[in-house]
PDB file of C-alpha atoms in Angstrom:
ATOM      1  CA  UNK A   1       0.000   0.000   0.000  1.00 75.00           C
ATOM      2  CA  UNK A   2       1.113   3.559  -0.726  1.00 91.00           C
ATOM      3  CA  UNK A   3       2.206   5.606   2.275  1.00 97.00           C
ATOM      4  CA  UNK A   4       1.289   9.247   2.793  1.00 98.00           C
ATOM      5  CA  UNK A   5       1.838  12.059   5.269  1.00 98.00           C
ATOM      6  CA  UNK A   6      -0.967  14.616   5.584  1.00 98.00           C
ATOM      7  CA  UNK A   7       0.814  17.748   6.762  1.00 98.00           C
ATOM      8  CA  UNK A   8      -2.333  19.658   7.753  1.00 98.00           C
ATOM      9  CA  UNK A   9      -5.359  18.192   9.535  1.00 98.00           C
ATOM     10  CA  UNK A  10      -7.624  20.433  11.612  1.00 98.00           C
ATOM     11  CA  UNK A  11      -8.666  17.505  13.780  1.00 98.00           C
ATOM     12  CA  UNK A  12     -10.145  19.645  16.553  1.00 98.00           C
ATOM     13  CA  UNK A  13     -12.567  21.375  14.212  1.00 98.00           C
ATOM     14  CA  UNK A  14     -16.135  20.876  15.413  1.00 97.00           C
ATOM     15  CA  UNK A  15     -17.037  19.047  12.210  1.00 97.00           C
ATOM     16  CA  UNK A  16     -15.075  16.114  13.619  1.00 98.00           C
ATOM     17  CA  UNK A  17     -16.803  16.133  17.007  1.00 98.00           C
ATOM     18  CA  UNK A  18     -18.978  13.069  16.234  1.00 97.00           C
ATOM     19  CA  UNK A  19     -16.206  10.710  15.119  1.00 97.00           C
ATOM     20  CA  UNK A  20     -12.606  11.928  15.641  1.00 98.00           C
ATOM     21  CA  UNK A  21     -11.121   8.476  16.429  1.00 98.00           C
ATOM     22  CA  UNK A  22     -12.869   7.003  13.393  1.00 98.00           C
ATOM     23  CA  UNK A  23     -11.495   9.791  11.181  1.00 98.00           C
ATOM     24  CA  UNK A  24      -7.973   8.866  12.252  1.00 98.00           C
ATOM     25  CA  UNK A  25      -8.671   5.152  11.751  1.00 98.00           C
ATOM     26  CA  UNK A  26     -10.052   5.701   8.233  1.00 98.00           C
ATOM     27  CA  UNK A  27      -6.967   7.714   7.319  1.00 98.00           C
ATOM     28  CA  UNK A  28      -4.666   4.947   8.464  1.00 98.00           C
ATOM     29  CA  UNK A  29      -6.662   2.390   6.471  1.00 97.00           C
ATOM     30  CA  UNK A  30      -6.273   4.625   3.393  1.00 97.00           C
ATOM     31  CA  UNK A  31      -2.483   4.625   3.773  1.00 98.00           C
ATOM     32  CA  UNK A  32      -2.151   8.013   5.471  1.00 98.00           C
ATOM     33  CA  UNK A  33       0.497   6.743   7.828  1.00 98.00           C
ATOM     34  CA  UNK A  34       1.254  10.019   9.598  1.00 98.00           C
ATOM     35  CA  UNK A  35      -0.692  13.213  10.179  1.00 98.00           C
ATOM     36  CA  UNK A  36       0.343  16.632  11.428  1.00 98.00           C
ATOM     37  CA  UNK A  37      -2.542  18.104  13.439  1.00 98.00           C
ATOM     38  CA  UNK A  38      -2.748  21.857  13.090  1.00 98.00           C
ATOM     39  CA  UNK A  39      -3.057  24.295  15.977  1.00 98.00           C
ATOM     40  CA  UNK A  40      -4.607  27.711  15.418  1.00 97.00           C
ATOM     41  CA  UNK A  41      -4.525  29.121  18.972  1.00 97.00           C
ATOM     42  CA  UNK A  42      -3.156  28.324  22.418  1.00 97.00           C
ATOM     43  CA  UNK A  43      -6.119  26.168  23.413  1.00 97.00           C
ATOM     44  CA  UNK A  44      -5.854  23.928  20.353  1.00 98.00           C
ATOM     45  CA  UNK A  45      -2.065  23.693  20.747  1.00 98.00           C
ATOM     46  CA  UNK A  46      -2.584  22.451  24.316  1.00 98.00           C
ATOM     47  CA  UNK A  47      -5.419  20.081  23.453  1.00 98.00           C
ATOM     48  CA  UNK A  48      -3.613  18.481  20.522  1.00 98.00           C
ATOM     49  CA  UNK A  49      -0.877  17.138  22.812  1.00 98.00           C
ATOM     50  CA  UNK A  50      -3.348  14.529  24.063  1.00 97.00           C
ATOM     51  CA  UNK A  51      -3.553  13.110  20.529  1.00 98.00           C
ATOM     52  CA  UNK A  52       0.187  12.561  20.192  1.00 98.00           C
ATOM     53  CA  UNK A  53       1.011   9.085  18.948  1.00 97.00           C
ATOM     54  CA  UNK A  54       4.649   8.598  17.879  1.00 97.00           C
ATOM     55  CA  UNK A  55       4.849   7.255  14.355  1.00 96.00           C
ATOM     56  CA  UNK A  56       1.315   8.437  13.596  1.00 98.00           C
ATOM     57  CA  UNK A  57       0.021  11.707  15.082  1.00 98.00           C
ATOM     58  CA  UNK A  58       2.017  14.881  15.630  1.00 98.00           C
ATOM     59  CA  UNK A  59       0.996  18.515  16.024  1.00 98.00           C
ATOM     60  CA  UNK A  60       1.962  22.118  15.526  1.00 98.00           C
ATOM     61  CA  UNK A  61       1.896  25.008  18.006  1.00 98.00           C
ATOM     62  CA  UNK A  62       1.032  28.466  16.773  1.00 98.00           C
ATOM     63  CA  UNK A  63      -1.528  31.228  16.419  1.00 98.00           C
ATOM     64  CA  UNK A  64      -3.454  31.625  13.164  1.00 97.00           C
ATOM     65  CA  UNK A  65      -3.736  35.225  11.897  1.00 97.00           C
ATOM     66  CA  UNK A  66      -7.508  35.044  12.378  1.00 96.00           C
ATOM     67  CA  UNK A  67      -6.992  34.420  16.108  1.00 95.00           C
ATOM     68  CA  UNK A  68      -4.206  36.814  17.081  1.00 95.00           C
ATOM     69  CA  UNK A  69      -6.717  39.520  18.029  1.00 93.00           C
ATOM     70  CA  UNK A  70      -7.598  37.513  21.165  1.00 87.00           C
ATOM     71  CA  UNK A  71      -4.098  36.812  22.500  1.00 94.00           C
ATOM     72  CA  UNK A  72      -3.416  37.152  26.242  1.00 94.00           C
ATOM     73  CA  UNK A  73      -0.439  39.180  27.378  1.00 91.00           C
ATOM     74  CA  UNK A  74       1.692  36.109  28.179  1.00 94.00           C
ATOM     75  CA  UNK A  75       0.891  34.190  24.972  1.00 97.00           C
ATOM     76  CA  UNK A  76       4.423  33.988  23.603  1.00 97.00           C
ATOM     77  CA  UNK A  77       5.860  32.417  26.753  1.00 97.00           C
ATOM     78  CA  UNK A  78       3.176  29.756  26.797  1.00 97.00           C
ATOM     79  CA  UNK A  79       3.645  29.075  23.099  1.00 98.00           C
ATOM     80  CA  UNK A  80       7.365  28.592  23.613  1.00 98.00           C
ATOM     81  CA  UNK A  81       6.676  26.113  26.427  1.00 98.00           C
ATOM     82  CA  UNK A  82       4.283  24.181  24.195  1.00 98.00           C
ATOM     83  CA  UNK A  83       6.823  24.199  21.373  1.00 97.00           C
ATOM     84  CA  UNK A  84       9.263  22.249  23.538  1.00 96.00           C
ATOM     85  CA  UNK A  85       6.930  19.219  23.697  1.00 97.00           C
ATOM     86  CA  UNK A  86       8.113  16.244  21.593  1.00 96.00           C
ATOM     87  CA  UNK A  87       4.687  16.030  19.940  1.00 98.00           C
ATOM     88  CA  UNK A  88       5.149  19.481  18.411  1.00 98.00           C
ATOM     89  CA  UNK A  89       6.973  19.282  15.094  1.00 98.00           C
ATOM     90  CA  UNK A  90       6.404  22.818  13.758  1.00 98.00           C
ATOM     91  CA  UNK A  91       5.506  26.373  14.726  1.00 98.00           C
ATOM     92  CA  UNK A  92       2.214  27.480  13.203  1.00 98.00           C
ATOM     93  CA  UNK A  93      -0.204  27.848  11.719  1.00 98.00           C
ATOM     94  CA  UNK A  94       1.000  31.419  11.567  1.00 98.00           C
ATOM     95  CA  UNK A  95       1.172  34.084   8.896  1.00 98.00           C
ATOM     96  CA  UNK A  96      -0.917  36.855   7.380  1.00 97.00           C
ATOM     97  CA  UNK A  97      -4.468  36.925   6.036  1.00 96.00           C
ATOM     98  CA  UNK A  98      -5.402  40.238   4.451  1.00 95.00           C
ATOM     99  CA  UNK A  99      -8.337  38.663   2.613  1.00 91.00           C
ATOM    100  CA  UNK A 100     -10.634  38.394   5.610  1.00 88.00           C
ATOM    101  CA  UNK A 101      -8.780  40.597   8.094  1.00 89.00           C
ATOM    102  CA  UNK A 102     -10.415  38.945  11.099  1.00 93.00           C
ATOM    103  CA  UNK A 103      -7.542  40.429  13.130  1.00 96.00           C
ATOM    104  CA  UNK A 104      -6.076  43.932  12.689  1.00 96.00           C
ATOM    105  CA  UNK A 105      -3.188  44.013  10.245  1.00 96.00           C
ATOM    106  CA  UNK A 106      -0.703  45.482  12.710  1.00 96.00           C
ATOM    107  CA  UNK A 107      -1.545  42.707  15.199  1.00 96.00           C
ATOM    108  CA  UNK A 108      -1.103  40.072  12.510  1.00 97.00           C
ATOM    109  CA  UNK A 109       2.276  41.477  11.506  1.00 97.00           C
ATOM    110  CA  UNK A 110       3.570  41.662  15.062  1.00 96.00           C
ATOM    111  CA  UNK A 111       2.486  38.171  16.077  1.00 98.00           C
ATOM    112  CA  UNK A 112       3.746  36.625  12.854  1.00 98.00           C
ATOM    113  CA  UNK A 113       7.188  38.109  13.301  1.00 98.00           C
ATOM    114  CA  UNK A 114       7.285  36.941  16.924  1.00 98.00           C
ATOM    115  CA  UNK A 115       6.406  33.412  15.827  1.00 98.00           C
ATOM    116  CA  UNK A 116       9.069  33.472  13.109  1.00 98.00           C
ATOM    117  CA  UNK A 117      11.605  34.455  15.759  1.00 98.00           C
ATOM    118  CA  UNK A 118      10.310  31.676  18.013  1.00 98.00           C
ATOM    119  CA  UNK A 119      10.780  29.070  15.276  1.00 98.00           C
ATOM    120  CA  UNK A 120      14.333  30.299  14.820  1.00 98.00           C
ATOM    121  CA  UNK A 121      15.013  30.036  18.575  1.00 98.00           C
ATOM    122  CA  UNK A 122      13.616  26.541  19.035  1.00 98.00           C
ATOM    123  CA  UNK A 123      14.810  25.227  15.674  1.00 98.00           C
ATOM    124  CA  UNK A 124      11.488  23.770  14.580  1.00 98.00           C
ATOM    125  CA  UNK A 125       9.989  24.183  11.098  1.00 98.00           C
ATOM    126  CA  UNK A 126       7.628  27.020  10.312  1.00 98.00           C
ATOM    127  CA  UNK A 127       4.098  26.375   8.992  1.00 98.00           C
ATOM    128  CA  UNK A 128       2.949  29.509   7.170  1.00 98.00           C
ATOM    129  CA  UNK A 129      -0.403  30.898   6.010  1.00 98.00           C
ATOM    130  CA  UNK A 130      -0.294  33.555   3.282  1.00 97.00           C
ATOM    131  CA  UNK A 131      -3.478  34.986   1.848  1.00 95.00           C
ATOM    132  CA  UNK A 132      -3.227  38.249  -0.045  1.00 94.00           C
ATOM    133  CA  UNK A 133      -0.353  39.578   2.058  1.00 95.00           C
ATOM    134  CA  UNK A 134       1.003  41.640  -0.857  1.00 93.00           C
ATOM    135  CA  UNK A 135       4.486  40.231  -0.358  1.00 95.00           C
ATOM    136  CA  UNK A 136       4.694  40.965   3.363  1.00 97.00           C
ATOM    137  CA  UNK A 137       4.948  37.271   4.323  1.00 98.00           C
ATOM    138  CA  UNK A 138       7.984  36.933   2.082  1.00 97.00           C
ATOM    139  CA  UNK A 139       9.446  40.185   3.405  1.00 97.00           C
ATOM    140  CA  UNK A 140       9.125  39.172   7.063  1.00 98.00           C
ATOM    141  CA  UNK A 141      10.525  35.700   6.447  1.00 98.00           C
ATOM    142  CA  UNK A 142      13.411  37.259   4.574  1.00 98.00           C
ATOM    143  CA  UNK A 143      14.434  39.282   7.654  1.00 98.00           C
ATOM    144  CA  UNK A 144      15.281  35.982   9.357  1.00 98.00           C
ATOM    145  CA  UNK A 145      16.818  34.215   6.360  1.00 97.00           C
ATOM    146  CA  UNK A 146      20.124  33.465   8.080  1.00 97.00           C
ATOM    147  CA  UNK A 147      18.511  31.510  10.930  1.00 98.00           C
ATOM    148  CA  UNK A 148      15.158  30.459   9.448  1.00 98.00           C
ATOM    149  CA  UNK A 149      14.350  26.751   9.895  1.00 98.00           C
ATOM    150  CA  UNK A 150      12.658  24.761   7.103  1.00 98.00           C
ATOM    151  CA  UNK A 151       9.523  26.639   6.065  1.00 98.00           C
ATOM    152  CA  UNK A 152       6.400  25.564   4.197  1.00 98.00           C
ATOM    153  CA  UNK A 153       3.863  27.836   2.544  1.00 98.00           C
ATOM    154  CA  UNK A 154       0.724  25.917   3.448  1.00 98.00           C
ATOM    155  CA  UNK A 155      -2.233  25.590   1.034  1.00 98.00           C
ATOM    156  CA  UNK A 156      -0.496  27.552  -1.691  1.00 98.00           C
ATOM    157  CA  UNK A 157      -2.925  29.314  -4.044  1.00 96.00           C
ATOM    158  CA  UNK A 158      -0.784  32.245  -5.126  1.00 95.00           C
ATOM    159  CA  UNK A 159       0.539  33.583  -8.413  1.00 97.00           C
ATOM    160  CA  UNK A 160       3.427  32.434 -10.588  1.00 98.00           C
ATOM    161  CA  UNK A 161       5.572  35.299  -9.280  1.00 97.00           C
ATOM    162  CA  UNK A 162       4.798  34.384  -5.657  1.00 97.00           C
ATOM    163  CA  UNK A 163       5.641  30.742  -6.293  1.00 98.00           C
ATOM    164  CA  UNK A 164       8.923  31.671  -7.941  1.00 98.00           C
ATOM    165  CA  UNK A 165       9.864  33.924  -5.014  1.00 98.00           C
ATOM    166  CA  UNK A 166       9.062  31.264  -2.427  1.00 98.00           C
ATOM    167  CA  UNK A 167      11.014  28.622  -4.304  1.00 98.00           C
ATOM    168  CA  UNK A 168      13.985  30.934  -4.731  1.00 98.00           C
ATOM    169  CA  UNK A 169      13.945  31.498  -0.962  1.00 98.00           C
ATOM    170  CA  UNK A 170      14.133  27.719  -0.446  1.00 98.00           C
ATOM    171  CA  UNK A 171      10.677  27.139   1.021  1.00 98.00           C
ATOM    172  CA  UNK A 172       8.488  24.078   0.647  1.00 98.00           C
ATOM    173  CA  UNK A 173       5.055  24.345  -0.963  1.00 98.00           C
ATOM    174  CA  UNK A 174       1.943  22.641   0.437  1.00 98.00           C
ATOM    175  CA  UNK A 175      -0.797  21.637  -2.020  1.00 98.00           C
ATOM    176  CA  UNK A 176      -4.390  20.843  -1.046  1.00 98.00           C
ATOM    177  CA  UNK A 177      -7.600  19.775  -2.749  1.00 98.00           C
ATOM    178  CA  UNK A 178      -7.831  23.314  -4.145  1.00 98.00           C
ATOM    179  CA  UNK A 179      -6.017  21.835  -7.150  1.00 98.00           C
ATOM    180  CA  UNK A 180      -9.086  19.717  -7.972  1.00 98.00           C
ATOM    181  CA  UNK A 181     -11.502  22.649  -8.257  1.00 96.00           C
ATOM    182  CA  UNK A 182     -12.380  23.243 -11.892  1.00 95.00           C
ATOM    183  CA  UNK A 183     -12.297  27.046 -11.923  1.00 95.00           C
ATOM    184  CA  UNK A 184     -10.481  28.128  -8.767  1.00 95.00           C
ATOM    185  CA  UNK A 185      -7.818  25.461  -9.192  1.00 97.00           C
ATOM    186  CA  UNK A 186      -6.936  26.165 -12.833  1.00 97.00           C
ATOM    187  CA  UNK A 187      -3.973  28.452 -12.100  1.00 97.00           C
ATOM    188  CA  UNK A 188      -2.668  26.112  -9.415  1.00 98.00           C
ATOM    189  CA  UNK A 189      -2.800  23.141 -11.800  1.00 98.00           C
ATOM    190  CA  UNK A 190      -0.686  25.141 -14.239  1.00 98.00           C
ATOM    191  CA  UNK A 191       1.855  26.075 -11.565  1.00 98.00           C
ATOM    192  CA  UNK A 192       2.267  22.729  -9.783  1.00 98.00           C
ATOM    193  CA  UNK A 193       4.679  21.362 -12.430  1.00 98.00           C
ATOM    194  CA  UNK A 194       7.067  24.192 -11.542  1.00 98.00           C
ATOM    195  CA  UNK A 195       7.512  22.977  -7.964  1.00 98.00           C
ATOM    196  CA  UNK A 196      10.651  20.846  -7.597  1.00 98.00           C
ATOM    197  CA  UNK A 197       9.601  17.395  -6.481  1.00 98.00           C
ATOM    198  CA  UNK A 198      11.834  17.581  -3.413  1.00 98.00           C
ATOM    199  CA  UNK A 199      10.050  20.755  -2.258  1.00 98.00           C
ATOM    200  CA  UNK A 200       6.466  19.474  -2.498  1.00 98.00           C
ATOM    201  CA  UNK A 201       4.251  18.615   0.491  1.00 99.00           C
ATOM    202  CA  UNK A 202       0.656  17.370   0.393  1.00 98.00           C
ATOM    203  CA  UNK A 203      -2.212  18.154   2.727  1.00 98.00           C
ATOM    204  CA  UNK A 204      -5.959  17.882   3.027  1.00 98.00           C
ATOM    205  CA  UNK A 205      -6.537  20.875   5.339  1.00 98.00           C
ATOM    206  CA  UNK A 206      -9.448  18.716   6.516  1.00 98.00           C
ATOM    207  CA  UNK A 207     -12.305  19.285   7.146  1.00 98.00           C
ATOM    208  CA  UNK A 208     -11.946  21.950   4.434  1.00 98.00           C
ATOM    209  CA  UNK A 209     -11.220  21.716   0.698  1.00 97.00           C
ATOM    210  CA  UNK A 210     -12.660  18.283  -0.037  1.00 97.00           C
ATOM    211  CA  UNK A 211     -11.232  17.015  -3.340  1.00 97.00           C
ATOM    212  CA  UNK A 212     -13.555  17.436  -6.324  1.00 96.00           C
ATOM    213  CA  UNK A 213     -12.121  14.470  -8.224  1.00 96.00           C
ATOM    214  CA  UNK A 214     -13.748  11.847  -6.018  1.00 94.00           C
ATOM    215  CA  UNK A 215     -15.913   9.281  -7.812  1.00 88.00           C
ATOM    216  CA  UNK A 216     -19.668   9.858  -7.704  1.00 78.00           C
ATOM    217  CA  UNK A 217     -21.539   8.289  -4.803  1.00 68.00           C
ATOM    218  CA  UNK A 218     -23.283   5.301  -6.354  1.00 51.00           C
ATOM    219  CA  UNK A 219     -25.789   5.192  -3.496  1.00 49.00           C
ATOM    220  CA  UNK A 220     -27.400   8.421  -4.650  1.00 54.00           C
ATOM    221  CA  UNK A 221     -27.107   9.919  -1.178  1.00 56.00           C
ATOM    222  CA  UNK A 222     -26.169  13.587  -0.934  1.00 58.00           C
ATOM    223  CA  UNK A 223     -22.389  13.610  -0.395  1.00 73.00           C
ATOM    224  CA  UNK A 224     -20.927  15.257   2.673  1.00 86.00           C
ATOM    225  CA  UNK A 225     -18.904  18.427   2.104  1.00 90.00           C
ATOM    226  CA  UNK A 226     -16.561  17.477   4.946  1.00 97.00           C
ATOM    227  CA  UNK A 227     -13.042  16.573   3.978  1.00 98.00           C
ATOM    228  CA  UNK A 228     -11.005  13.889   5.765  1.00 98.00           C
ATOM    229  CA  UNK A 229      -7.332  12.904   5.776  1.00 98.00           C
ATOM    230  CA  UNK A 230      -8.402   9.567   4.249  1.00 98.00           C
ATOM    231  CA  UNK A 231      -9.021  11.513   1.022  1.00 98.00           C
ATOM    232  CA  UNK A 232      -5.401  12.649   0.670  1.00 98.00           C
ATOM    233  CA  UNK A 233      -4.700  10.101  -2.108  1.00 98.00           C
ATOM    234  CA  UNK A 234      -7.113  12.030  -4.348  1.00 98.00           C
ATOM    235  CA  UNK A 235      -5.130  15.224  -3.833  1.00 98.00           C
ATOM    236  CA  UNK A 236      -1.942  13.379  -4.743  1.00 98.00           C
ATOM    237  CA  UNK A 237      -3.596  11.898  -7.838  1.00 98.00           C
ATOM    238  CA  UNK A 238      -4.577  15.380  -9.042  1.00 98.00           C
ATOM    239  CA  UNK A 239      -1.031  16.653  -8.455  1.00 98.00           C
ATOM    240  CA  UNK A 240       0.435  13.750 -10.418  1.00 98.00           C
ATOM    241  CA  UNK A 241      -1.979  14.394 -13.274  1.00 98.00           C
ATOM    242  CA  UNK A 242      -1.083  18.085 -13.399  1.00 98.00           C
ATOM    243  CA  UNK A 243       2.620  17.224 -13.375  1.00 98.00           C
ATOM    244  CA  UNK A 244       2.180  14.420 -15.947  1.00 98.00           C
ATOM    245  CA  UNK A 245       4.093  12.223 -13.551  1.00 98.00           C
ATOM    246  CA  UNK A 246       3.394   8.718 -12.237  1.00 98.00           C
ATOM    247  CA  UNK A 247       1.348   8.795  -9.038  1.00 98.00           C
ATOM    248  CA  UNK A 248       3.814   6.451  -7.353  1.00 98.00           C
ATOM    249  CA  UNK A 249       6.654   8.936  -7.853  1.00 98.00           C
ATOM    250  CA  UNK A 250       4.673  11.772  -6.262  1.00 98.00           C
ATOM    251  CA  UNK A 251       3.603   9.528  -3.387  1.00 98.00           C
ATOM    252  CA  UNK A 252       7.145   8.388  -2.668  1.00 98.00           C
ATOM    253  CA  UNK A 253       8.655  11.866  -2.914  1.00 98.00           C
ATOM    254  CA  UNK A 254       6.064  13.688  -0.816  1.00 98.00           C
ATOM    255  CA  UNK A 255       6.256  11.038   1.880  1.00 98.00           C
ATOM    256  CA  UNK A 256      10.047  11.387   2.060  1.00 98.00           C
ATOM    257  CA  UNK A 257       9.795  15.197   1.959  1.00 98.00           C
ATOM    258  CA  UNK A 258       7.430  15.269   4.938  1.00 98.00           C
ATOM    259  CA  UNK A 259       9.635  12.975   7.025  1.00 98.00           C
ATOM    260  CA  UNK A 260      12.621  15.186   6.257  1.00 98.00           C
ATOM    261  CA  UNK A 261      10.836  18.509   6.759  1.00 98.00           C
ATOM    262  CA  UNK A 262       9.320  17.614  10.126  1.00 98.00           C
ATOM    263  CA  UNK A 263      12.198  15.338  11.219  1.00 97.00           C
ATOM    264  CA  UNK A 264       9.704  12.532  11.865  1.00 95.00           C
TER     265      UNK A 264
END
């Protein structure tokens, strides 16, 4: 069986409340051997530690740009303590989101830079969100280029120029089920062949971005919109198709890339 690593699973999202253990079990059955569970605030970073299972489940510790507006005064010290836990394999999800602006821009910028500096101090990879930052994510990361640990731009949906800049800086690129969307994913499908195979990571971002290339449900029942890590093979299949590359090569490379990136 093929082996996969899903580098972004929002396992604590309320959509998984009814069946979290079953979600993990289905992923394992589908060949998703390891999963990185994504934290978006201090509470989720703490709660994810209980799910740690060496060789299977790991987590991140970080504050999503949507959530930085609610940070307590001592947040950075607690985040650094959480980052020291062996379950935590990356700092994030952190970054900038100027599309929705759920948090003030100045707050986003300050907290992102503090989390970049934290990743440099603790030597753990950086898991980055960039949505319409107008180059500011790249600029802030560049300030720490000499000490920056391995960095991935998660759920990449940017332009050709943004991709080129991130690759030139040496960052990894995370691809989700966005690539399977007929209209929204067209530009991404065109850009995916430009990503060096040794810099490619795959993710479901479950429960979001369910792949659109799944076979029709023969039962006729209305399909659920919820994504699961068990559906990661469909993301990989779409990537392989866009790259005109055998699926097995993409599977093998992305698995090895994830082990190397997160030091699993």
